[in-house]
Amino acid sequence: MTESIPPAHPAAASDESAGTPGGKGKQTPLDQMGGTTGLVYMALPVVAFVVANSAFGLTAAIGTAIGVGVAISVLRLVRKEPLQPALSGLFGVAVAAFVSWKTGSAKGFFLTGIWSNFALGLLFLLSVLVRRPLAGVVWGALNGTGTAWLKDKLSRRYYDIATLTLVGVFAVRFAVWQWLYDEDRTGWLAVAKIAMGYPLLALALLVVMWAGRRSGKRLKALAGAAQPTGAARPAAATHPAGSARPAGRF
């Protein structure tokens, strides 16, 4: 007689992927933004704009920045890499170039980035004040966990911390970039945009990931504690070899 071996509990296999969107394993913030290649792609149009503006003037700089953005998109298409980051970057470069052309100033290239950080910082701060921290809303949407964390005070506190971290990133960017803009430091503005772009965002995303994992573990623990313990299943009667059978059985 062979004994049946109970299957492994499915929760044990999913613990490692619970904290990452889609359950596809752990990814660092740098990986999610395209790795070091993504950082280079983000920096190239900005560097090209500043160099071309110094050498050939504003009109050439606008054309160069857009050309580099298009070239990056084509390269990613040829290499079968995800196109969304490249297209988003190309759109941002096009908008920045348009503003620079309308203002007739090279520093106008950075104006949309300055005020978009101001708007994002204000939006994320308001979300904390109304007790709907956006870091948790976005993480829940990407991770497929929804908004169940809103009912748990401690989970909401985790996401408050993550959201306020992002507010800090947006505020620091706005303060530094706006000061350089007012001082007409176009070259240093480009350096600050690159240095305070993805690197600062990656640090903030580490806090968001921490909040998501802490909240996920807590919600699992609460769900397990709320489940009623089922009655134990009666063990099947076994009869060792050689033992007498009950009366009336043949």
PDB file of C-alpha atoms in Angstrom:
ATOM      1  CA  MET A   1       0.000   0.000   0.000  1.00  0.00           C
ATOM      2  CA  THR A   2       1.409   3.323  -1.019  1.00  0.00           C
ATOM      3  CA  GLU A   3       0.786   6.598   0.762  1.00  0.00           C
ATOM      4  CA  SER A   4      -0.281   9.661  -1.197  1.00  0.00           C
ATOM      5  CA  ILE A   5       2.003  12.661  -0.799  1.00  0.00           C
ATOM      6  CA  PRO A   6       0.092  15.947  -0.419  1.00  0.00           C
ATOM      7  CA  PRO A   7       0.996  18.610  -3.004  1.00  0.00           C
ATOM      8  CA  ALA A   8       3.124  21.545  -1.984  1.00  0.00           C
ATOM      9  CA  HIS A   9       1.207  24.587  -0.829  1.00  0.00           C
ATOM     10  CA  PRO A  10       0.866  27.039  -3.746  1.00  0.00           C
ATOM     11  CA  ALA A  11       1.558  30.015  -1.499  1.00  0.00           C
ATOM     12  CA  ALA A  12       5.089  28.792  -0.901  1.00  0.00           C
ATOM     13  CA  ALA A  13       5.894  28.924  -4.591  1.00  0.00           C
ATOM     14  CA  SER A  14       4.480  32.387  -5.018  1.00  0.00           C
ATOM     15  CA  ASP A  15       6.158  34.102  -2.074  1.00  0.00           C
ATOM     16  CA  GLU A  16       9.174  35.162  -4.124  1.00  0.00           C
ATOM     17  CA  SER A  17       7.078  36.799  -6.822  1.00  0.00           C
ATOM     18  CA  ALA A  18       4.487  38.431  -4.588  1.00  0.00           C
ATOM     19  CA  GLY A  19       6.323  41.687  -4.332  1.00  0.00           C
ATOM     20  CA  THR A  20       6.922  42.313  -8.032  1.00  0.00           C
ATOM     21  CA  PRO A  21       4.449  43.289 -10.725  1.00  0.00           C
ATOM     22  CA  GLY A  22       3.095  40.321 -12.631  1.00  0.00           C
ATOM     23  CA  GLY A  23       4.996  37.834 -10.470  1.00  0.00           C
ATOM     24  CA  LYS A  24       7.900  37.697 -12.940  1.00  0.00           C
ATOM     25  CA  GLY A  25      10.670  37.812 -10.372  1.00  0.00           C
ATOM     26  CA  LYS A  26      12.523  40.626  -8.700  1.00  0.00           C
ATOM     27  CA  GLN A  27      13.600  43.580 -10.796  1.00  0.00           C
ATOM     28  CA  THR A  28      15.624  46.537  -9.677  1.00  0.00           C
ATOM     29  CA  PRO A  29      14.374  50.047 -10.466  1.00  0.00           C
ATOM     30  CA  LEU A  30      17.250  50.360 -12.937  1.00  0.00           C
ATOM     31  CA  ASP A  31      16.047  47.213 -14.760  1.00  0.00           C
ATOM     32  CA  GLN A  32      12.511  48.574 -14.937  1.00  0.00           C
ATOM     33  CA  MET A  33      13.793  51.737 -16.618  1.00  0.00           C
ATOM     34  CA  GLY A  34      15.816  49.895 -19.262  1.00  0.00           C
ATOM     35  CA  GLY A  35      19.090  49.396 -17.399  1.00  0.00           C
ATOM     36  CA  THR A  36      22.210  51.394 -18.185  1.00  0.00           C
ATOM     37  CA  THR A  37      21.181  51.461 -21.849  1.00  0.00           C
ATOM     38  CA  GLY A  38      18.004  53.292 -20.877  1.00  0.00           C
ATOM     39  CA  LEU A  39      20.052  55.863 -18.976  1.00  0.00           C
ATOM     40  CA  VAL A  40      22.229  56.466 -22.050  1.00  0.00           C
ATOM     41  CA  TYR A  41      19.185  56.762 -24.313  1.00  0.00           C
ATOM     42  CA  MET A  42      17.659  59.308 -21.940  1.00  0.00           C
ATOM     43  CA  ALA A  43      20.820  61.417 -21.802  1.00  0.00           C
ATOM     44  CA  LEU A  44      21.767  61.441 -25.500  1.00  0.00           C
ATOM     45  CA  PRO A  45      19.119  63.903 -26.826  1.00  0.00           C
ATOM     46  CA  VAL A  46      19.864  66.349 -23.996  1.00  0.00           C
ATOM     47  CA  VAL A  47      23.625  66.188 -24.569  1.00  0.00           C
ATOM     48  CA  ALA A  48      23.142  66.501 -28.336  1.00  0.00           C
ATOM     49  CA  PHE A  49      20.953  69.574 -27.858  1.00  0.00           C
ATOM     50  CA  VAL A  50      23.453  71.400 -25.626  1.00  0.00           C
ATOM     51  CA  VAL A  51      26.465  70.570 -27.814  1.00  0.00           C
ATOM     52  CA  ALA A  52      24.691  71.527 -31.064  1.00  0.00           C
ATOM     53  CA  ASN A  53      23.376  74.744 -29.504  1.00  0.00           C
ATOM     54  CA  SER A  54      26.893  75.776 -28.470  1.00  0.00           C
ATOM     55  CA  ALA A  55      28.349  74.981 -31.873  1.00  0.00           C
ATOM     56  CA  PHE A  56      25.628  75.819 -34.390  1.00  0.00           C
ATOM     57  CA  GLY A  57      22.812  77.674 -32.620  1.00  0.00           C
ATOM     58  CA  LEU A  58      19.278  76.987 -31.469  1.00  0.00           C
ATOM     59  CA  THR A  59      17.715  75.820 -34.728  1.00  0.00           C
ATOM     60  CA  ALA A  60      20.433  73.224 -35.324  1.00  0.00           C
ATOM     61  CA  ALA A  61      20.169  72.105 -31.705  1.00  0.00           C
ATOM     62  CA  ILE A  62      16.429  71.478 -32.009  1.00  0.00           C
ATOM     63  CA  GLY A  63      16.904  69.444 -35.189  1.00  0.00           C
ATOM     64  CA  THR A  64      19.782  67.493 -33.681  1.00  0.00           C
ATOM     65  CA  ALA A  65      17.869  66.585 -30.521  1.00  0.00           C
ATOM     66  CA  ILE A  66      14.857  65.380 -32.486  1.00  0.00           C
ATOM     67  CA  GLY A  67      17.111  63.487 -34.908  1.00  0.00           C
ATOM     68  CA  VAL A  68      18.855  61.692 -32.070  1.00  0.00           C
ATOM     69  CA  GLY A  69      15.485  60.807 -30.541  1.00  0.00           C
ATOM     70  CA  VAL A  70      14.278  59.335 -33.828  1.00  0.00           C
ATOM     71  CA  ALA A  71      17.536  57.418 -34.280  1.00  0.00           C
ATOM     72  CA  ILE A  72      17.180  55.888 -30.801  1.00  0.00           C
ATOM     73  CA  SER A  73      13.622  54.765 -31.599  1.00  0.00           C
ATOM     74  CA  VAL A  74      14.750  53.168 -34.879  1.00  0.00           C
ATOM     75  CA  LEU A  75      17.657  51.458 -33.139  1.00  0.00           C
ATOM     76  CA  ARG A  76      15.374  49.975 -30.500  1.00  0.00           C
ATOM     77  CA  LEU A  77      13.014  48.804 -33.237  1.00  0.00           C
ATOM     78  CA  VAL A  78      15.844  47.099 -35.118  1.00  0.00           C
ATOM     79  CA  ARG A  79      17.141  45.477 -31.933  1.00  0.00           C
ATOM     80  CA  LYS A  80      13.585  44.388 -31.018  1.00  0.00           C
ATOM     81  CA  GLU A  81      13.729  46.226 -27.708  1.00  0.00           C
ATOM     82  CA  PRO A  82      10.604  47.681 -26.035  1.00  0.00           C
ATOM     83  CA  LEU A  83       9.569  50.772 -27.967  1.00  0.00           C
ATOM     84  CA  GLN A  84       7.419  52.467 -25.329  1.00  0.00           C
ATOM     85  CA  PRO A  85      10.328  54.093 -23.411  1.00  0.00           C
ATOM     86  CA  ALA A  86      11.880  55.330 -26.657  1.00  0.00           C
ATOM     87  CA  LEU A  87       8.605  56.721 -28.000  1.00  0.00           C
ATOM     88  CA  SER A  88       7.856  58.407 -24.685  1.00  0.00           C
ATOM     89  CA  GLY A  89      11.325  59.940 -24.729  1.00  0.00           C
ATOM     90  CA  LEU A  90      10.904  61.055 -28.326  1.00  0.00           C
ATOM     91  CA  PHE A  91       7.596  62.718 -27.480  1.00  0.00           C
ATOM     92  CA  GLY A  92       9.221  64.511 -24.549  1.00  0.00           C
ATOM     93  CA  VAL A  93      12.089  65.723 -26.725  1.00  0.00           C
ATOM     94  CA  ALA A  94       9.656  66.956 -29.385  1.00  0.00           C
ATOM     95  CA  VAL A  95       7.610  68.908 -26.830  1.00  0.00           C
ATOM     96  CA  ALA A  96      10.760  70.373 -25.242  1.00  0.00           C
ATOM     97  CA  ALA A  97      12.093  71.354 -28.681  1.00  0.00           C
ATOM     98  CA  PHE A  98       8.797  73.020 -29.557  1.00  0.00           C
ATOM     99  CA  VAL A  99       8.832  75.077 -26.344  1.00  0.00           C
ATOM    100  CA  SER A 100      12.446  76.035 -26.974  1.00  0.00           C
ATOM    101  CA  TRP A 101      11.560  77.160 -30.504  1.00  0.00           C
ATOM    102  CA  LYS A 102       8.554  79.167 -29.285  1.00  0.00           C
ATOM    103  CA  THR A 103      10.529  80.901 -26.539  1.00  0.00           C
ATOM    104  CA  GLY A 104      13.524  81.442 -28.811  1.00  0.00           C
ATOM    105  CA  SER A 105      15.849  80.343 -26.035  1.00  0.00           C
ATOM    106  CA  ALA A 106      17.935  77.207 -25.494  1.00  0.00           C
ATOM    107  CA  LYS A 107      16.980  77.050 -21.833  1.00  0.00           C
ATOM    108  CA  GLY A 108      13.346  76.745 -22.910  1.00  0.00           C
ATOM    109  CA  PHE A 109      14.201  73.137 -23.842  1.00  0.00           C
ATOM    110  CA  PHE A 110      14.091  72.345 -20.118  1.00  0.00           C
ATOM    111  CA  LEU A 111      10.982  74.346 -19.224  1.00  0.00           C
ATOM    112  CA  THR A 112       8.473  71.498 -19.584  1.00  0.00           C
ATOM    113  CA  GLY A 113      10.559  69.264 -17.324  1.00  0.00           C
ATOM    114  CA  ILE A 114      10.749  71.958 -14.644  1.00  0.00           C
ATOM    115  CA  TRP A 115       7.034  72.606 -14.439  1.00  0.00           C
ATOM    116  CA  SER A 116       5.977  68.984 -14.922  1.00  0.00           C
ATOM    117  CA  ASN A 117       7.942  68.157 -11.765  1.00  0.00           C
ATOM    118  CA  PHE A 118       6.168  70.965  -9.938  1.00  0.00           C
ATOM    119  CA  ALA A 119       2.775  69.611 -11.052  1.00  0.00           C
ATOM    120  CA  LEU A 120       3.657  66.012 -10.159  1.00  0.00           C
ATOM    121  CA  GLY A 121       4.930  67.025  -6.737  1.00  0.00           C
ATOM    122  CA  LEU A 122       1.728  68.919  -6.012  1.00  0.00           C
ATOM    123  CA  LEU A 123      -0.449  66.040  -7.254  1.00  0.00           C
ATOM    124  CA  PHE A 124       1.362  63.422  -5.159  1.00  0.00           C
ATOM    125  CA  LEU A 125       1.259  65.649  -2.075  1.00  0.00           C
ATOM    126  CA  LEU A 126      -2.487  66.181  -2.445  1.00  0.00           C
ATOM    127  CA  SER A 127      -2.990  62.415  -2.742  1.00  0.00           C
ATOM    128  CA  VAL A 128      -1.420  61.970   0.707  1.00  0.00           C
ATOM    129  CA  LEU A 129      -3.586  64.711   2.182  1.00  0.00           C
ATOM    130  CA  VAL A 130      -6.769  63.033   0.900  1.00  0.00           C
ATOM    131  CA  ARG A 131      -5.494  59.642   2.176  1.00  0.00           C
ATOM    132  CA  ARG A 132      -5.116  58.114  -1.276  1.00  0.00           C
ATOM    133  CA  PRO A 133      -1.313  58.041  -1.699  1.00  0.00           C
ATOM    134  CA  LEU A 134      -0.572  57.707  -5.400  1.00  0.00           C
ATOM    135  CA  ALA A 135       2.439  55.450  -4.870  1.00  0.00           C
ATOM    136  CA  GLY A 136       0.050  52.788  -3.566  1.00  0.00           C
ATOM    137  CA  VAL A 137      -2.541  53.388  -6.273  1.00  0.00           C
ATOM    138  CA  VAL A 138       0.039  53.021  -9.047  1.00  0.00           C
ATOM    139  CA  TRP A 139       1.751  50.037  -7.411  1.00  0.00           C
ATOM    140  CA  GLY A 140      -1.572  48.272  -6.916  1.00  0.00           C
ATOM    141  CA  ALA A 141      -2.512  48.840 -10.563  1.00  0.00           C
ATOM    142  CA  LEU A 142       0.830  47.518 -11.848  1.00  0.00           C
ATOM    143  CA  ASN A 143       0.943  44.616  -9.409  1.00  0.00           C
ATOM    144  CA  GLY A 144      -2.687  43.600  -9.844  1.00  0.00           C
ATOM    145  CA  THR A 145      -3.409  43.896  -6.104  1.00  0.00           C
ATOM    146  CA  GLY A 146      -5.964  46.673  -6.435  1.00  0.00           C
ATOM    147  CA  THR A 147      -6.744  48.991  -3.518  1.00  0.00           C
ATOM    148  CA  ALA A 148      -7.299  46.521  -0.680  1.00  0.00           C
ATOM    149  CA  TRP A 149      -4.421  48.217   1.171  1.00  0.00           C
ATOM    150  CA  LEU A 150      -6.569  51.337   1.633  1.00  0.00           C
ATOM    151  CA  LYS A 151      -8.520  49.544   4.361  1.00  0.00           C
ATOM    152  CA  ASP A 152      -5.366  48.894   6.386  1.00  0.00           C
ATOM    153  CA  LYS A 153      -3.959  51.860   8.285  1.00  0.00           C
ATOM    154  CA  LEU A 154      -0.402  50.532   8.459  1.00  0.00           C
ATOM    155  CA  SER A 155      -0.290  49.716   4.740  1.00  0.00           C
ATOM    156  CA  ARG A 156      -1.523  53.195   3.962  1.00  0.00           C
ATOM    157  CA  ARG A 157       1.279  54.591   6.124  1.00  0.00           C
ATOM    158  CA  TYR A 158       3.853  52.631   4.118  1.00  0.00           C
ATOM    159  CA  TYR A 159       2.551  54.150   0.899  1.00  0.00           C
ATOM    160  CA  ASP A 160       2.413  57.604   2.499  1.00  0.00           C
ATOM    161  CA  ILE A 161       6.161  57.327   3.095  1.00  0.00           C
ATOM    162  CA  ALA A 162       6.772  56.180  -0.499  1.00  0.00           C
ATOM    163  CA  THR A 163       4.594  58.943  -1.945  1.00  0.00           C
ATOM    164  CA  LEU A 164       6.258  61.637   0.157  1.00  0.00           C
ATOM    165  CA  THR A 165       9.638  60.339  -1.029  1.00  0.00           C
ATOM    166  CA  LEU A 166       8.522  60.949  -4.609  1.00  0.00           C
ATOM    167  CA  VAL A 167       7.261  64.391  -3.593  1.00  0.00           C
ATOM    168  CA  GLY A 168      10.753  65.117  -2.275  1.00  0.00           C
ATOM    169  CA  VAL A 169      12.325  64.058  -5.583  1.00  0.00           C
ATOM    170  CA  PHE A 170       9.975  66.276  -7.595  1.00  0.00           C
ATOM    171  CA  ALA A 171      10.510  69.213  -5.225  1.00  0.00           C
ATOM    172  CA  VAL A 172      14.312  68.991  -5.329  1.00  0.00           C
ATOM    173  CA  ARG A 173      14.295  68.753  -9.113  1.00  0.00           C
ATOM    174  CA  PHE A 174      12.012  71.768  -9.432  1.00  0.00           C
ATOM    175  CA  ALA A 175      14.044  73.889  -7.007  1.00  0.00           C
ATOM    176  CA  VAL A 176      17.437  73.137  -8.587  1.00  0.00           C
ATOM    177  CA  TRP A 177      16.316  73.259 -12.212  1.00  0.00           C
ATOM    178  CA  GLN A 178      14.315  76.441 -11.746  1.00  0.00           C
ATOM    179  CA  TRP A 179      17.280  78.151 -10.091  1.00  0.00           C
ATOM    180  CA  LEU A 180      19.597  77.161 -12.954  1.00  0.00           C
ATOM    181  CA  TYR A 181      16.960  78.293 -15.445  1.00  0.00           C
ATOM    182  CA  ASP A 182      16.718  81.715 -13.799  1.00  0.00           C
ATOM    183  CA  GLU A 183      20.517  81.987 -13.797  1.00  0.00           C
ATOM    184  CA  ASP A 184      20.721  81.111 -17.529  1.00  0.00           C
ATOM    185  CA  ARG A 185      23.005  78.157 -16.811  1.00  0.00           C
ATOM    186  CA  THR A 186      21.904  76.036 -19.776  1.00  0.00           C
ATOM    187  CA  GLY A 187      24.919  73.713 -19.669  1.00  0.00           C
ATOM    188  CA  TRP A 188      24.583  73.046 -15.958  1.00  0.00           C
ATOM    189  CA  LEU A 189      20.833  72.654 -16.432  1.00  0.00           C
ATOM    190  CA  ALA A 190      21.529  69.787 -18.827  1.00  0.00           C
ATOM    191  CA  VAL A 191      23.930  68.185 -16.332  1.00  0.00           C
ATOM    192  CA  ALA A 192      21.386  68.532 -13.520  1.00  0.00           C
ATOM    193  CA  LYS A 193      18.610  67.057 -15.675  1.00  0.00           C
ATOM    194  CA  ILE A 194      20.684  63.957 -16.393  1.00  0.00           C
ATOM    195  CA  ALA A 195      22.054  63.549 -12.858  1.00  0.00           C
ATOM    196  CA  MET A 196      18.694  64.138 -11.167  1.00  0.00           C
ATOM    197  CA  GLY A 197      16.611  62.224 -13.689  1.00  0.00           C
ATOM    198  CA  TYR A 198      16.621  58.432 -13.503  1.00  0.00           C
ATOM    199  CA  PRO A 199      19.143  58.152 -10.625  1.00  0.00           C
ATOM    200  CA  LEU A 200      16.905  60.046  -8.182  1.00  0.00           C
ATOM    201  CA  LEU A 201      13.807  58.312  -9.496  1.00  0.00           C
ATOM    202  CA  ALA A 202      15.471  54.914  -8.988  1.00  0.00           C
ATOM    203  CA  LEU A 203      16.136  55.738  -5.334  1.00  0.00           C
ATOM    204  CA  ALA A 204      12.504  56.744  -4.852  1.00  0.00           C
ATOM    205  CA  LEU A 205      11.302  53.546  -6.540  1.00  0.00           C
ATOM    206  CA  LEU A 206      13.293  51.522  -4.022  1.00  0.00           C
ATOM    207  CA  VAL A 207      11.115  53.062  -1.315  1.00  0.00           C
ATOM    208  CA  VAL A 208       7.967  52.317  -3.342  1.00  0.00           C
ATOM    209  CA  MET A 209       9.037  48.674  -3.715  1.00  0.00           C
ATOM    210  CA  TRP A 210       9.733  48.480   0.018  1.00  0.00           C
ATOM    211  CA  ALA A 211       6.261  49.826   0.772  1.00  0.00           C
ATOM    212  CA  GLY A 212       4.637  47.419  -1.682  1.00  0.00           C
ATOM    213  CA  ARG A 213       6.349  44.368  -0.199  1.00  0.00           C
ATOM    214  CA  ARG A 214       5.688  45.367   3.396  1.00  0.00           C
ATOM    215  CA  SER A 215       2.040  46.004   2.615  1.00  0.00           C
ATOM    216  CA  GLY A 216       1.733  42.750   0.665  1.00  0.00           C
ATOM    217  CA  LYS A 217       3.113  40.677   3.524  1.00  0.00           C
ATOM    218  CA  ARG A 218       0.861  42.411   6.031  1.00  0.00           C
ATOM    219  CA  LEU A 219      -2.283  41.922   3.941  1.00  0.00           C
ATOM    220  CA  LYS A 220      -1.458  38.231   3.516  1.00  0.00           C
ATOM    221  CA  ALA A 221      -1.022  37.870   7.255  1.00  0.00           C
ATOM    222  CA  LEU A 222      -4.321  39.623   7.934  1.00  0.00           C
ATOM    223  CA  ALA A 223      -6.122  37.480   5.359  1.00  0.00           C
ATOM    224  CA  GLY A 224      -4.696  34.309   6.904  1.00  0.00           C
ATOM    225  CA  ALA A 225      -5.731  35.356  10.395  1.00  0.00           C
ATOM    226  CA  ALA A 226      -9.273  36.137   9.247  1.00  0.00           C
ATOM    227  CA  GLN A 227      -9.857  32.709   7.683  1.00  0.00           C
ATOM    228  CA  PRO A 228     -11.712  30.276   9.995  1.00  0.00           C
ATOM    229  CA  THR A 229      -9.857  27.052  10.721  1.00  0.00           C
ATOM    230  CA  GLY A 230     -11.702  24.214   9.063  1.00  0.00           C
ATOM    231  CA  ALA A 231     -12.600  21.034  10.907  1.00  0.00           C
ATOM    232  CA  ALA A 232      -9.957  18.348  10.628  1.00  0.00           C
ATOM    233  CA  ARG A 233     -10.757  15.686   8.100  1.00  0.00           C
ATOM    234  CA  PRO A 234     -11.258  12.270   9.734  1.00  0.00           C
ATOM    235  CA  ALA A 235      -8.334   9.973   9.126  1.00  0.00           C
ATOM    236  CA  ALA A 236      -9.068   6.937   7.010  1.00  0.00           C
ATOM    237  CA  ALA A 237      -9.119   3.706   8.978  1.00  0.00           C
ATOM    238  CA  THR A 238      -6.186   1.481   8.216  1.00  0.00           C
ATOM    239  CA  HIS A 239      -5.732  -2.158   9.037  1.00  0.00           C
ATOM    240  CA  PRO A 240      -2.174  -3.331   9.485  1.00  0.00           C
ATOM    241  CA  ALA A 241      -1.315  -6.578   7.814  1.00  0.00           C
ATOM    242  CA  GLY A 242      -2.217  -9.555   9.931  1.00  0.00           C
ATOM    243  CA  SER A 243      -4.683  -7.762  12.205  1.00  0.00           C
ATOM    244  CA  ALA A 244      -8.174  -9.180  12.686  1.00  0.00           C
ATOM    245  CA  ARG A 245     -11.000  -7.590  10.729  1.00  0.00           C
ATOM    246  CA  PRO A 246     -14.144  -6.328  12.563  1.00  0.00           C
ATOM    247  CA  ALA A 247     -16.944  -8.807  13.062  1.00  0.00           C
ATOM    248  CA  GLY A 248     -19.485  -8.958  10.286  1.00  0.00           C
ATOM    249  CA  ARG A 249     -16.907  -8.223   7.560  1.00  0.00           C
ATOM    250  CA  PHE A 250     -16.035 -10.982   5.057  1.00  0.00           C
TER     251      PHE A 250
END
